[in-house]
Amino acid sequence: MNEDSKNLVTDGSKNPTVGRGTSNRDWWPDQLNLKILHQNSHMSNPMGEEFNYAEEFKRLDLEALKKDLYALMTDSQDWWPADYGHYGGLFIRMAWHSAGTYRIGDGRGGAGTGTQRFAPLNSWPDNVNLDKARRLLWPIKQKYGKKISWADLMILAGNCALESMGFKTFGFGGGREDVWEPEDDIYWGTESEWLGDERYSGDRELENPLAAVQMGLIYVNPEGPNGEPDPVASGRDIRETFARMAMNDEETVALTAGGHTFGKSHGAGDAALVGPEPEAA
């Protein structure tokens, strides 16, 4: 037996690598994927089978946590400086993009399980640099541990960002339980490249249950349909997409126009200078 055959994980294109090669799904593409029945199984829960988040959340000093989040908003870090000395816009974007994957077509997506931490969401073009927001939250997550889930912490950070900037919120409701691995049973589209848009048919009829206009976006392309600055066509896309996210026109204007008063994270620089997404880093 030669050295290459002893070690399946080897460098070089001509050497075999674990996980590569033709799979059963390649031979039988219509075969049911039963592995998704075992995802996020209680047997693999890193918190343990007896973990009860509702009970842990009751023990949380919510006011102390909020004070720590308020302090974080203006605690600018050299490795990722706060815009104009305040991280509010970044955390509002993180919270919205956590919730913004929800669609009414199948009730999937949303902020309920903290999946922004995992692929593919952590590496979507629309979520660029939100890994920095979660890194900023990491010391606070470590401090409060099991008493606050990532799912709750990301939304609470958005709430506190708004409050820190003078906005009065309706309050906060906790109870979002984290998953601990990617949710492979959610259909995000058939495209094989970021910003692909093979989800339309007929007179720009968007495939159900999808809501976003392109692969890797939360909602619409800010540059217009397919990157074309057409205000009328953009309005149609916006109305369709946000309706599929359970929002009417008034709510859509409040979110898109009001939300962007806190800042924006698109169109700021040359895409050629952007490094690899988190999952590829």
mmCIF file of C-alpha atoms in Angstrom:
data_model
loop_
_atom_site.group_PDB
_atom_site.id
_atom_site.type_symbol
_atom_site.label_atom_id
_atom_site.label_comp_id
_atom_site.label_asym_id
_atom_site.label_seq_id
_atom_site.Cartn_x
_atom_site.Cartn_y
_atom_site.Cartn_z
ATOM 1 C CA MET A 1 0.000 0.000 0.000
ATOM 2 C CA ASN A 2 1.511 3.343 -0.998
ATOM 3 C CA GLU A 3 1.431 6.479 1.153
ATOM 4 C CA ASP A 4 -1.333 8.134 -0.885
ATOM 5 C CA SER A 5 -3.681 5.197 -0.405
ATOM 6 C CA LYS A 6 -3.036 5.214 3.333
ATOM 7 C CA ASN A 7 -4.090 8.845 3.644
ATOM 8 C CA LEU A 8 -7.405 9.712 2.019
ATOM 9 C CA VAL A 9 -7.067 13.400 2.838
ATOM 10 C CA THR A 10 -4.202 14.517 0.616
ATOM 11 C CA ASP A 11 -3.226 17.565 -1.364
ATOM 12 C CA GLY A 12 -3.182 17.691 -5.151
ATOM 13 C CA SER A 13 -5.960 17.517 -7.685
ATOM 14 C CA LYS A 14 -5.267 13.892 -8.649
ATOM 15 C CA ASN A 15 -5.506 12.563 -5.104
ATOM 16 C CA PRO A 16 -8.795 11.430 -3.504
ATOM 17 C CA THR A 17 -10.342 13.629 -0.829
ATOM 18 C CA VAL A 18 -12.916 12.657 1.761
ATOM 19 C CA GLY A 19 -16.399 13.806 0.746
ATOM 20 C CA ARG A 20 -15.609 14.192 -2.949
ATOM 21 C CA GLY A 21 -16.501 11.942 -5.803
ATOM 22 C CA THR A 22 -19.853 10.749 -7.089
ATOM 23 C CA SER A 23 -22.494 10.517 -4.378
ATOM 24 C CA ASN A 24 -25.699 8.503 -4.195
ATOM 25 C CA ARG A 25 -27.665 11.697 -4.880
ATOM 26 C CA ASP A 26 -25.727 12.122 -8.146
ATOM 27 C CA TRP A 27 -26.823 8.672 -9.289
ATOM 28 C CA TRP A 28 -30.396 8.986 -8.001
ATOM 29 C CA PRO A 29 -31.269 12.722 -7.803
ATOM 30 C CA ASP A 30 -34.900 12.014 -6.889
ATOM 31 C CA GLN A 31 -33.891 10.014 -3.838
ATOM 32 C CA LEU A 32 -35.322 11.385 -0.591
ATOM 33 C CA ASN A 33 -32.739 13.062 1.635
ATOM 34 C CA LEU A 34 -33.550 11.509 4.994
ATOM 35 C CA LYS A 35 -30.579 13.145 6.701
ATOM 36 C CA ILE A 36 -32.604 16.304 7.247
ATOM 37 C CA LEU A 37 -34.801 14.353 9.662
ATOM 38 C CA HIS A 38 -31.825 14.179 12.002
ATOM 39 C CA GLN A 39 -30.644 17.787 11.815
ATOM 40 C CA ASN A 40 -30.505 19.626 15.142
ATOM 41 C CA SER A 41 -31.300 16.382 16.933
ATOM 42 C CA HIS A 42 -31.590 16.597 20.720
ATOM 43 C CA MET A 43 -28.922 13.899 20.858
ATOM 44 C CA SER A 44 -26.361 16.306 19.371
ATOM 45 C CA ASN A 45 -27.496 19.386 21.309
ATOM 46 C CA PRO A 46 -24.323 20.977 22.749
ATOM 47 C CA MET A 47 -26.423 22.296 25.637
ATOM 48 C CA GLY A 48 -27.480 18.789 26.622
ATOM 49 C CA GLU A 49 -30.798 16.962 26.313
ATOM 50 C CA GLU A 50 -32.174 18.498 29.526
ATOM 51 C CA PHE A 51 -31.492 22.107 28.528
ATOM 52 C CA ASN A 52 -34.570 24.346 28.874
ATOM 53 C CA TYR A 53 -34.063 27.765 27.336
ATOM 54 C CA ALA A 54 -37.286 29.200 28.746
ATOM 55 C CA GLU A 55 -36.067 28.464 32.274
ATOM 56 C CA GLU A 56 -32.606 29.871 31.549
ATOM 57 C CA PHE A 57 -34.116 33.058 30.102
ATOM 58 C CA LYS A 58 -36.103 33.599 33.305
ATOM 59 C CA ARG A 59 -32.799 33.824 35.174
ATOM 60 C CA LEU A 60 -31.429 36.494 32.834
ATOM 61 C CA ASP A 61 -30.850 40.017 34.188
ATOM 62 C CA LEU A 62 -32.289 41.664 31.091
ATOM 63 C CA GLU A 63 -31.644 45.224 32.256
ATOM 64 C CA ALA A 64 -27.976 44.472 32.924
ATOM 65 C CA LEU A 65 -27.678 42.892 29.485
ATOM 66 C CA LYS A 66 -29.266 45.924 27.851
ATOM 67 C CA LYS A 67 -26.841 48.251 29.655
ATOM 68 C CA ASP A 68 -23.949 46.212 28.282
ATOM 69 C CA LEU A 69 -25.417 46.475 24.784
ATOM 70 C CA TYR A 70 -25.897 50.236 25.117
ATOM 71 C CA ALA A 71 -22.241 50.545 26.143
ATOM 72 C CA LEU A 72 -21.162 48.416 23.188
ATOM 73 C CA MET A 73 -22.811 50.800 20.727
ATOM 74 C CA THR A 74 -20.129 53.447 21.305
ATOM 75 C CA ASP A 75 -17.199 51.173 22.235
ATOM 76 C CA SER A 76 -15.430 51.431 18.880
ATOM 77 C CA GLN A 77 -12.856 48.717 18.161
ATOM 78 C CA ASP A 78 -9.678 49.268 16.152
ATOM 79 C CA TRP A 79 -10.223 46.051 14.179
ATOM 80 C CA TRP A 80 -13.671 47.258 13.005
ATOM 81 C CA PRO A 81 -14.239 50.932 13.868
ATOM 82 C CA ALA A 82 -17.773 52.171 14.446
ATOM 83 C CA ASP A 83 -19.131 54.504 11.774
ATOM 84 C CA TYR A 84 -19.259 57.988 13.294
ATOM 85 C CA GLY A 85 -18.527 56.420 16.679
ATOM 86 C CA HIS A 86 -21.725 54.335 16.888
ATOM 87 C CA TYR A 87 -22.427 50.725 15.905
ATOM 88 C CA GLY A 88 -26.191 51.276 15.830
ATOM 89 C CA GLY A 89 -26.638 51.007 12.076
ATOM 90 C CA LEU A 90 -24.596 47.795 11.929
ATOM 91 C CA PHE A 91 -26.650 46.080 14.638
ATOM 92 C CA ILE A 92 -29.965 47.234 13.171
ATOM 93 C CA ARG A 93 -28.908 45.733 9.845
ATOM 94 C CA MET A 94 -27.861 42.502 11.570
ATOM 95 C CA ALA A 95 -31.203 42.197 13.381
ATOM 96 C CA TRP A 96 -33.252 42.996 10.287
ATOM 97 C CA HIS A 97 -31.315 40.562 8.130
ATOM 98 C CA SER A 98 -31.838 37.893 10.773
ATOM 99 C CA ALA A 99 -35.602 38.412 10.556
ATOM 100 C CA GLY A 100 -35.710 39.336 6.873
ATOM 101 C CA THR A 101 -35.352 35.816 5.497
ATOM 102 C CA TYR A 102 -38.926 35.007 6.575
ATOM 103 C CA ARG A 103 -41.433 34.317 3.806
ATOM 104 C CA ILE A 104 -45.136 33.542 4.035
ATOM 105 C CA GLY A 105 -45.064 30.961 1.222
ATOM 106 C CA ASP A 106 -43.901 28.199 3.530
ATOM 107 C CA GLY A 107 -43.330 30.018 6.827
ATOM 108 C CA ARG A 108 -39.597 29.322 6.687
ATOM 109 C CA GLY A 109 -36.699 31.622 7.498
ATOM 110 C CA GLY A 110 -36.843 34.421 10.030
ATOM 111 C CA ALA A 111 -35.098 35.242 13.287
ATOM 112 C CA GLY A 112 -36.468 32.396 15.380
ATOM 113 C CA THR A 113 -33.436 30.103 15.474
ATOM 114 C CA GLY A 114 -30.293 32.213 14.994
ATOM 115 C CA THR A 115 -29.362 30.671 11.644
ATOM 116 C CA GLN A 116 -27.509 33.769 10.465
ATOM 117 C CA ARG A 117 -24.486 32.165 12.156
ATOM 118 C CA PHE A 118 -24.461 29.304 9.651
ATOM 119 C CA ALA A 119 -24.123 28.709 5.923
ATOM 120 C CA PRO A 120 -25.469 29.730 3.562
ATOM 121 C CA LEU A 121 -26.833 32.809 5.362
ATOM 122 C CA ASN A 122 -23.537 33.753 6.998
ATOM 123 C CA SER A 123 -21.986 34.096 3.547
ATOM 124 C CA TRP A 124 -24.763 35.647 1.489
ATOM 125 C CA PRO A 125 -23.612 38.810 -0.335
ATOM 126 C CA ASP A 126 -26.388 40.718 1.443
ATOM 127 C CA ASN A 127 -24.958 39.687 4.824
ATOM 128 C CA VAL A 128 -21.432 40.880 4.131
ATOM 129 C CA ASN A 129 -19.590 41.988 7.299
ATOM 130 C CA LEU A 130 -22.347 40.885 9.659
ATOM 131 C CA ASP A 131 -19.829 38.383 10.981
ATOM 132 C CA LYS A 132 -18.126 41.476 12.444
ATOM 133 C CA ALA A 133 -21.353 42.419 14.233
ATOM 134 C CA ARG A 134 -21.598 38.951 15.772
ATOM 135 C CA ARG A 135 -17.925 39.107 16.747
ATOM 136 C CA LEU A 136 -18.611 42.385 18.564
ATOM 137 C CA LEU A 137 -21.389 40.612 20.468
ATOM 138 C CA TRP A 138 -19.234 37.615 21.402
ATOM 139 C CA PRO A 139 -17.905 38.969 24.758
ATOM 140 C CA ILE A 140 -21.481 39.705 25.830
ATOM 141 C CA LYS A 141 -22.656 36.260 24.718
ATOM 142 C CA GLN A 142 -19.828 34.720 26.740
ATOM 143 C CA LYS A 143 -20.780 36.773 29.796
ATOM 144 C CA TYR A 144 -24.448 35.737 29.834
ATOM 145 C CA GLY A 145 -23.966 32.260 28.400
ATOM 146 C CA LYS A 146 -26.995 29.981 28.213
ATOM 147 C CA LYS A 147 -29.334 32.650 29.575
ATOM 148 C CA ILE A 148 -29.515 34.378 26.188
ATOM 149 C CA SER A 149 -29.602 32.626 22.822
ATOM 150 C CA TRP A 150 -27.847 33.986 19.774
ATOM 151 C CA ALA A 151 -31.256 34.309 18.135
ATOM 152 C CA ASP A 152 -32.521 36.540 20.951
ATOM 153 C CA LEU A 153 -29.251 38.436 21.336
ATOM 154 C CA MET A 154 -29.139 39.490 17.692
ATOM 155 C CA ILE A 155 -32.670 40.899 17.837
ATOM 156 C CA LEU A 156 -32.135 42.522 21.239
ATOM 157 C CA ALA A 157 -28.977 44.190 19.906
ATOM 158 C CA GLY A 158 -31.081 45.740 17.155
ATOM 159 C CA ASN A 159 -33.631 46.944 19.705
ATOM 160 C CA CYS A 160 -30.934 48.460 21.905
ATOM 161 C CA ALA A 161 -29.333 50.109 18.885
ATOM 162 C CA LEU A 162 -32.603 51.891 18.120
ATOM 163 C CA GLU A 163 -33.107 52.871 21.756
ATOM 164 C CA SER A 164 -29.518 54.074 22.010
ATOM 165 C CA MET A 165 -30.187 56.427 19.103
ATOM 166 C CA GLY A 166 -33.325 57.840 20.718
ATOM 167 C CA PHE A 167 -36.055 55.645 19.228
ATOM 168 C CA LYS A 168 -38.733 54.285 21.549
ATOM 169 C CA THR A 169 -39.409 50.619 20.774
ATOM 170 C CA PHE A 170 -42.400 48.495 21.752
ATOM 171 C CA GLY A 171 -40.110 46.449 23.995
ATOM 172 C CA PHE A 172 -38.545 43.032 23.622
ATOM 173 C CA GLY A 173 -39.945 39.527 23.737
ATOM 174 C CA GLY A 174 -37.447 36.719 24.249
ATOM 175 C CA GLY A 175 -37.767 33.000 23.721
ATOM 176 C CA ARG A 176 -36.007 32.274 20.411
ATOM 177 C CA GLU A 177 -34.164 28.974 20.752
ATOM 178 C CA ASP A 178 -30.922 28.478 18.862
ATOM 179 C CA VAL A 179 -30.242 25.683 16.425
ATOM 180 C CA TRP A 180 -26.652 24.423 16.366
ATOM 181 C CA GLU A 181 -26.153 23.442 12.749
ATOM 182 C CA PRO A 182 -27.336 24.709 9.339
ATOM 183 C CA GLU A 183 -30.968 24.138 8.406
ATOM 184 C CA ASP A 184 -30.565 22.113 5.220
ATOM 185 C CA ASP A 185 -34.294 21.676 4.700
ATOM 186 C CA ILE A 186 -34.965 25.274 3.623
ATOM 187 C CA TYR A 187 -35.258 25.933 -0.111
ATOM 188 C CA TRP A 188 -33.396 29.107 -1.102
ATOM 189 C CA GLY A 189 -33.513 28.611 -4.886
ATOM 190 C CA THR A 190 -31.781 26.596 -7.611
ATOM 191 C CA GLU A 191 -29.113 29.108 -8.640
ATOM 192 C CA SER A 192 -25.504 27.941 -8.426
ATOM 193 C CA GLU A 193 -23.899 31.375 -8.134
ATOM 194 C CA TRP A 194 -24.418 34.399 -5.904
ATOM 195 C CA LEU A 195 -26.890 36.945 -7.250
ATOM 196 C CA GLY A 196 -28.240 34.470 -9.782
ATOM 197 C CA ASP A 197 -31.904 35.051 -10.651
ATOM 198 C CA GLU A 198 -33.263 31.920 -12.276
ATOM 199 C CA ARG A 199 -36.410 32.172 -10.150
ATOM 200 C CA TYR A 200 -38.697 33.973 -12.569
ATOM 201 C CA SER A 201 -41.074 32.820 -15.273
ATOM 202 C CA GLY A 202 -43.645 34.463 -17.524
ATOM 203 C CA ASP A 203 -44.145 38.159 -16.852
ATOM 204 C CA ARG A 204 -41.552 38.278 -14.045
ATOM 205 C CA GLU A 205 -43.481 35.863 -11.852
ATOM 206 C CA LEU A 206 -41.400 34.984 -8.812
ATOM 207 C CA GLU A 207 -41.197 31.305 -7.882
ATOM 208 C CA ASN A 208 -42.975 30.253 -4.706
ATOM 209 C CA PRO A 209 -42.143 30.061 -1.844
ATOM 210 C CA LEU A 210 -39.206 32.422 -2.475
ATOM 211 C CA ALA A 211 -39.377 36.101 -1.533
ATOM 212 C CA ALA A 212 -35.936 37.515 -2.412
ATOM 213 C CA VAL A 213 -35.312 38.492 -6.030
ATOM 214 C CA GLN A 214 -31.838 36.931 -6.327
ATOM 215 C CA MET A 215 -29.773 34.217 -4.677
ATOM 216 C CA GLY A 216 -27.959 35.626 -1.657
ATOM 217 C CA LEU A 217 -30.161 38.694 -1.160
ATOM 218 C CA ILE A 218 -32.532 39.332 1.728
ATOM 219 C CA TYR A 219 -35.106 41.124 -0.416
ATOM 220 C CA VAL A 220 -34.530 43.248 -3.565
ATOM 221 C CA ASN A 221 -31.490 44.407 -5.492
ATOM 222 C CA PRO A 222 -30.817 48.017 -4.370
ATOM 223 C CA GLU A 223 -29.533 48.804 -7.864
ATOM 224 C CA GLY A 224 -32.839 47.766 -9.425
ATOM 225 C CA PRO A 225 -34.024 44.551 -11.112
ATOM 226 C CA ASN A 226 -30.947 42.683 -12.389
ATOM 227 C CA GLY A 227 -28.910 45.759 -11.489
ATOM 228 C CA GLU A 228 -30.857 48.010 -13.873
ATOM 229 C CA PRO A 229 -31.977 51.360 -12.349
ATOM 230 C CA ASP A 230 -35.642 51.193 -13.374
ATOM 231 C CA PRO A 231 -37.822 52.901 -10.701
ATOM 232 C CA VAL A 232 -41.109 51.436 -11.950
ATOM 233 C CA ALA A 233 -39.763 47.890 -12.148
ATOM 234 C CA SER A 234 -38.070 48.362 -8.775
ATOM 235 C CA GLY A 235 -41.379 49.376 -7.239
ATOM 236 C CA ARG A 236 -42.990 46.214 -8.560
ATOM 237 C CA ASP A 237 -40.201 44.046 -7.146
ATOM 238 C CA ILE A 238 -40.355 45.802 -3.786
ATOM 239 C CA ARG A 239 -44.125 45.384 -3.458
ATOM 240 C CA GLU A 240 -44.013 41.703 -4.455
ATOM 241 C CA THR A 241 -41.051 40.804 -2.257
ATOM 242 C CA PHE A 242 -42.235 42.550 0.882
ATOM 243 C CA ALA A 243 -45.764 41.219 0.465
ATOM 244 C CA ARG A 244 -44.219 37.754 0.561
ATOM 245 C CA MET A 245 -42.578 38.792 3.814
ATOM 246 C CA ALA A 246 -46.003 39.667 5.271
ATOM 247 C CA MET A 247 -45.697 43.458 4.896
ATOM 248 C CA ASN A 248 -48.110 45.938 3.360
ATOM 249 C CA ASP A 249 -47.067 49.077 1.466
ATOM 250 C CA GLU A 250 -47.012 51.303 4.557
ATOM 251 C CA GLU A 251 -44.843 48.856 6.493
ATOM 252 C CA THR A 252 -42.558 48.451 3.488
ATOM 253 C CA VAL A 253 -41.934 52.200 3.220
ATOM 254 C CA ALA A 254 -41.290 52.423 6.964
ATOM 255 C CA LEU A 255 -38.737 49.636 6.753
ATOM 256 C CA THR A 256 -36.917 50.524 3.537
ATOM 257 C CA ALA A 257 -37.011 54.326 3.709
ATOM 258 C CA GLY A 258 -36.926 54.580 7.497
ATOM 259 C CA GLY A 259 -34.358 51.838 7.902
ATOM 260 C CA HIS A 260 -31.895 53.416 5.504
ATOM 261 C CA THR A 261 -31.887 56.638 7.522
ATOM 262 C CA PHE A 262 -29.615 54.708 9.894
ATOM 263 C CA GLY A 263 -27.146 54.004 7.091
ATOM 264 C CA LYS A 264 -26.501 51.599 4.249
ATOM 265 C CA SER A 265 -23.996 48.875 3.479
ATOM 266 C CA HIS A 266 -24.243 48.572 -0.298
ATOM 267 C CA GLY A 267 -22.544 50.533 -3.022
ATOM 268 C CA ALA A 268 -19.778 51.697 -0.696
ATOM 269 C CA GLY A 269 -16.742 50.285 -2.481
ATOM 270 C CA ASP A 270 -15.188 48.190 -5.212
ATOM 271 C CA ALA A 271 -16.474 44.602 -5.012
ATOM 272 C CA ALA A 272 -13.134 43.402 -6.400
ATOM 273 C CA LEU A 273 -11.500 44.425 -3.131
ATOM 274 C CA VAL A 274 -13.847 42.352 -0.967
ATOM 275 C CA GLY A 275 -12.286 39.249 0.579
ATOM 276 C CA PRO A 276 -13.798 35.756 0.763
ATOM 277 C CA GLU A 277 -17.095 35.210 2.553
ATOM 278 C CA PRO A 278 -16.930 33.685 6.082
ATOM 279 C CA GLU A 279 -17.664 30.140 4.930
ATOM 280 C CA ALA A 280 -14.829 30.311 2.380
ATOM 281 C CA ALA A 281 -12.298 32.124 4.560
#
